[in-house]
PDB file of C-alpha atoms in Angstrom:
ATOM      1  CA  UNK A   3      79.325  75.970 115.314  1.00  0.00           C
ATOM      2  CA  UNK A   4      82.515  74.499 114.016  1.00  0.00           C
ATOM      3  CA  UNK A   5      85.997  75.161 114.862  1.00  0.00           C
ATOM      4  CA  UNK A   6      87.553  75.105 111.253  1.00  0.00           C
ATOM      5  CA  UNK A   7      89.965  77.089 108.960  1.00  0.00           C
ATOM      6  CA  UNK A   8      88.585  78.204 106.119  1.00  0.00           C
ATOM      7  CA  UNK A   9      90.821  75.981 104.038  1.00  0.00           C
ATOM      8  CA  UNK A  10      89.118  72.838 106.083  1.00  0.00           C
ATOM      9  CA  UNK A  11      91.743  72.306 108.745  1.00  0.00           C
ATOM     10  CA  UNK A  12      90.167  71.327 112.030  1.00  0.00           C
ATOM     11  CA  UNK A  13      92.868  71.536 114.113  1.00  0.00           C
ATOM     12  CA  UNK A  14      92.573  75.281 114.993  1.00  0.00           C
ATOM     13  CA  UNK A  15      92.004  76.031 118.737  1.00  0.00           C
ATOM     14  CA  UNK A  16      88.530  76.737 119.971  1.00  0.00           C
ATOM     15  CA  UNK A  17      89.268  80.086 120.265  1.00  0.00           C
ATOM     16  CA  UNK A  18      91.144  82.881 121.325  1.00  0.00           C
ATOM     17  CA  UNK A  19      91.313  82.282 125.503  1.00  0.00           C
ATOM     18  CA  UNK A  20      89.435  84.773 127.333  1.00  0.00           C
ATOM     19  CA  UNK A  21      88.509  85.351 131.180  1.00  0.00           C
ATOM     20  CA  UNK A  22      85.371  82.914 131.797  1.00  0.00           C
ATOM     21  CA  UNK A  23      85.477  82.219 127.991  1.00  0.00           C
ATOM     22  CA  UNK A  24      85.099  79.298 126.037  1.00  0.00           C
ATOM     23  CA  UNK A  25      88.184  77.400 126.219  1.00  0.00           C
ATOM     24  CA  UNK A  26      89.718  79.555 129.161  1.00  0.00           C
ATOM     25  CA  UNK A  27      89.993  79.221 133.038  1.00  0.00           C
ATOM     26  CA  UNK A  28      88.693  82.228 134.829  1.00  0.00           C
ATOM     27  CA  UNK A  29      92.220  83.731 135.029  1.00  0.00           C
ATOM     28  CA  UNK A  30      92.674  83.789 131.140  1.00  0.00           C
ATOM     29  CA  UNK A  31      95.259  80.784 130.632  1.00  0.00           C
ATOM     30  CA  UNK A  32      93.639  78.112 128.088  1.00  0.00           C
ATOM     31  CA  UNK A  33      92.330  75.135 130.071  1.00  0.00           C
ATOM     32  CA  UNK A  34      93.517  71.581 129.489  1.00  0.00           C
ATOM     33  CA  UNK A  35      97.463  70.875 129.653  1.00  0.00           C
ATOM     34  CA  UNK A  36      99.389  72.136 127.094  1.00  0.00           C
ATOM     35  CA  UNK A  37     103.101  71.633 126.749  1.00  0.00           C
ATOM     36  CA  UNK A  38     105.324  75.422 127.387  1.00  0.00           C
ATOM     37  CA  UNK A  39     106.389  74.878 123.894  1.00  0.00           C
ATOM     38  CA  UNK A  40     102.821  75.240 122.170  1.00  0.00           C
ATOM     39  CA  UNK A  41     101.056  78.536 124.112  1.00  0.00           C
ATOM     40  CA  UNK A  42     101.957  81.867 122.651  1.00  0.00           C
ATOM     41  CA  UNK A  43     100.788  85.142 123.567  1.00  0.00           C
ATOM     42  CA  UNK A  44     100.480  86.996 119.716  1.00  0.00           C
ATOM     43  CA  UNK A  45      99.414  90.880 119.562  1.00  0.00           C
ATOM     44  CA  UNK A  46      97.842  92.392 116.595  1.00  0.00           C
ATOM     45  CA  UNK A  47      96.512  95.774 116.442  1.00  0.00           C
ATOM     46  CA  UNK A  48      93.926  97.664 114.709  1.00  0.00           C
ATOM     47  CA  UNK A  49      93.287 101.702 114.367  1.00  0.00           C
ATOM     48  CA  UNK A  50      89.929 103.153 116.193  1.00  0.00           C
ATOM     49  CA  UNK A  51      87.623 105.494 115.067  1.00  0.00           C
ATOM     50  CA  UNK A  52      89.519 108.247 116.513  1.00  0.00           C
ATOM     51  CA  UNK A  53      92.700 107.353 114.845  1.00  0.00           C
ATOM     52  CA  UNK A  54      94.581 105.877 118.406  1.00  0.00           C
ATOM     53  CA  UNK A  55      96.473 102.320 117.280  1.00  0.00           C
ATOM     54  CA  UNK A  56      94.759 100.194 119.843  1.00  0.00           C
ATOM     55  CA  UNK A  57      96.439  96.290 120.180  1.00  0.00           C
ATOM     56  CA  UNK A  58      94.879  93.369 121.659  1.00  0.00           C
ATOM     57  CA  UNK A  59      96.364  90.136 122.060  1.00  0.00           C
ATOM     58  CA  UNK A  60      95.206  86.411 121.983  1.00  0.00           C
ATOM     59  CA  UNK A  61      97.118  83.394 123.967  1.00  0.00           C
ATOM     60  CA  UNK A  62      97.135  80.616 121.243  1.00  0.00           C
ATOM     61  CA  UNK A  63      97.690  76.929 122.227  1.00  0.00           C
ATOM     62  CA  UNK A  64      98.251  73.913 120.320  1.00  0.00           C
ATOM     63  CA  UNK A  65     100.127  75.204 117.743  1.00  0.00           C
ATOM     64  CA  UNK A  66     103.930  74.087 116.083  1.00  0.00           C
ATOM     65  CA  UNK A  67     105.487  77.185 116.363  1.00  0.00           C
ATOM     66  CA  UNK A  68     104.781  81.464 116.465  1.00  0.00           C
ATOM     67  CA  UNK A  69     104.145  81.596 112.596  1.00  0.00           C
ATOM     68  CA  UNK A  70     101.572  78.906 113.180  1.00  0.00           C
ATOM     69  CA  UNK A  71     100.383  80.792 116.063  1.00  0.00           C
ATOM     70  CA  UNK A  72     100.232  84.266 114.264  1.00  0.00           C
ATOM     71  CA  UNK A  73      98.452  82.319 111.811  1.00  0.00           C
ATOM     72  CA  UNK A  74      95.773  81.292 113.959  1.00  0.00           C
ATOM     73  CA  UNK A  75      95.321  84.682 115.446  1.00  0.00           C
ATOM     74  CA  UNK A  76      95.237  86.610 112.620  1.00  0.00           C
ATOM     75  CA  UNK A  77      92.298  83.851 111.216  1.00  0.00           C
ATOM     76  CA  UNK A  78      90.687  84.474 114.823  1.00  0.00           C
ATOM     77  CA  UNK A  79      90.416  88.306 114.380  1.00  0.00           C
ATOM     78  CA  UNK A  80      88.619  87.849 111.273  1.00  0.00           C
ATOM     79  CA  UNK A  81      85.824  86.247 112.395  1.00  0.00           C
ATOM     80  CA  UNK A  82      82.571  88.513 112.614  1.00  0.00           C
ATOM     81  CA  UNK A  83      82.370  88.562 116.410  1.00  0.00           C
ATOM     82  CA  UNK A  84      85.894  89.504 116.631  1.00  0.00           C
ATOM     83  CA  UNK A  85      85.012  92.466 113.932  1.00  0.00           C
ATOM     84  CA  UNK A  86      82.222  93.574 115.732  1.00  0.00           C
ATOM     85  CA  UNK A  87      84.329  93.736 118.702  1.00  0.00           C
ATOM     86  CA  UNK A  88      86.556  96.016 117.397  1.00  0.00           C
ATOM     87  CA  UNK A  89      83.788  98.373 115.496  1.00  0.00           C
ATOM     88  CA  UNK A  90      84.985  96.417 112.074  1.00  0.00           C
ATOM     89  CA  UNK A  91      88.318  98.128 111.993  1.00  0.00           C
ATOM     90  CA  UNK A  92      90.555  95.903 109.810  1.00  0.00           C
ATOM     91  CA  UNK A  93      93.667  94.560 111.947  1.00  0.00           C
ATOM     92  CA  UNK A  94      97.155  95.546 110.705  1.00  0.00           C
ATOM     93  CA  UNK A  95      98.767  93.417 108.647  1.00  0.00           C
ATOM     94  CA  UNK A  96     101.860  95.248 108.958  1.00  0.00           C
ATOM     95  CA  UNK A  97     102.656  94.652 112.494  1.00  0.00           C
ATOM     96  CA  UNK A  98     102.655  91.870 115.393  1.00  0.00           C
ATOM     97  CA  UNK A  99     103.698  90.468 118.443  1.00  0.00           C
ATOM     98  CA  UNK A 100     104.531  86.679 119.136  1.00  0.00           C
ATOM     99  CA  UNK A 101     106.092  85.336 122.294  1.00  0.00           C
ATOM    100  CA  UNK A 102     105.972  82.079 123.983  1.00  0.00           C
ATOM    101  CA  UNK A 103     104.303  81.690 126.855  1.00  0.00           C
ATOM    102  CA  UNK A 104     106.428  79.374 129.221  1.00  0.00           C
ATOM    103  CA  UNK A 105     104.474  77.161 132.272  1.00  0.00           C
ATOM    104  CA  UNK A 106     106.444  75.765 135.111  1.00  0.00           C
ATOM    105  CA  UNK A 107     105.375  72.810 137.039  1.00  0.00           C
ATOM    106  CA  UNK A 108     102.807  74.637 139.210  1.00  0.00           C
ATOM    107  CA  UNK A 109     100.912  76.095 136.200  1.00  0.00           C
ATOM    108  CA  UNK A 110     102.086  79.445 135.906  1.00  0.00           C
ATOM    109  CA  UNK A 111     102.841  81.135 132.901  1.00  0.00           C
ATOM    110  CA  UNK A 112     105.368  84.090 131.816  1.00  0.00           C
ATOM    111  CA  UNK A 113     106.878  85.343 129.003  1.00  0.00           C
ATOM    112  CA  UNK A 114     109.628  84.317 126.983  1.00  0.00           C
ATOM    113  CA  UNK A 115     112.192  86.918 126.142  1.00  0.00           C
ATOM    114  CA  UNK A 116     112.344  88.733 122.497  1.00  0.00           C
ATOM    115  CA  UNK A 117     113.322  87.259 119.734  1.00  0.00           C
ATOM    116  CA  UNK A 118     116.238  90.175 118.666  1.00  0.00           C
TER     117      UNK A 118
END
């Protein structure tokens, strides 16, 4: 399985970071070092079956910025497992979330504070 954009680009992450997932430590933060500048936390949302807005969020590294990160999320969601996930409900295009994710020297991560 590859790792690419559907432009080409490999330089997308392996994935969206999950608990015991590929690319994650058990705790949910991507493994590997990453500088505080390139891990973002981006929401999108999607409407269930019933009609309730339901958002879920991926942590993004290795990316130059949130539109690149957004980006990169939004390409994530569209994959078929991600679809399947979510019952195939299309994600909203109309709203999201980005926010840095800031490490300090012992590995811990929070979140930056809104932009506006």
């Amino acid at each position: 399985m590859s790792d690419t954009h559907p432009s080409g680009a490999a330089d997308l992450p392996a994935g969206p970071a999950r608990a015991g997932g590929r690319g994650a430590r058990p705790d949910g933060i991507p493994s590997g070092r990453h500088d505080a500048a390139d891990v973002w936390l981006v929401g999108l949302r999607h409407r269930a079956g019933s009609g309730v807005l339901v958002h879920h969020y991926y942590v993004v590294a290795g990316t130059v910025g949130g539109v690149d990160a957004l980006r990169r999320a939004r390409w994530w969601a569209a994959q078929p497992a991600e679809r399947r996930l979510r019952g195939d409900a299309a994600v909203d295009g109309t709203w999201a979330e980005v926010r840095r994710l800031i490490g300090d020297a012992l590995g811990r991560f929070r979140l930056a504070a809104r932009a506006g």
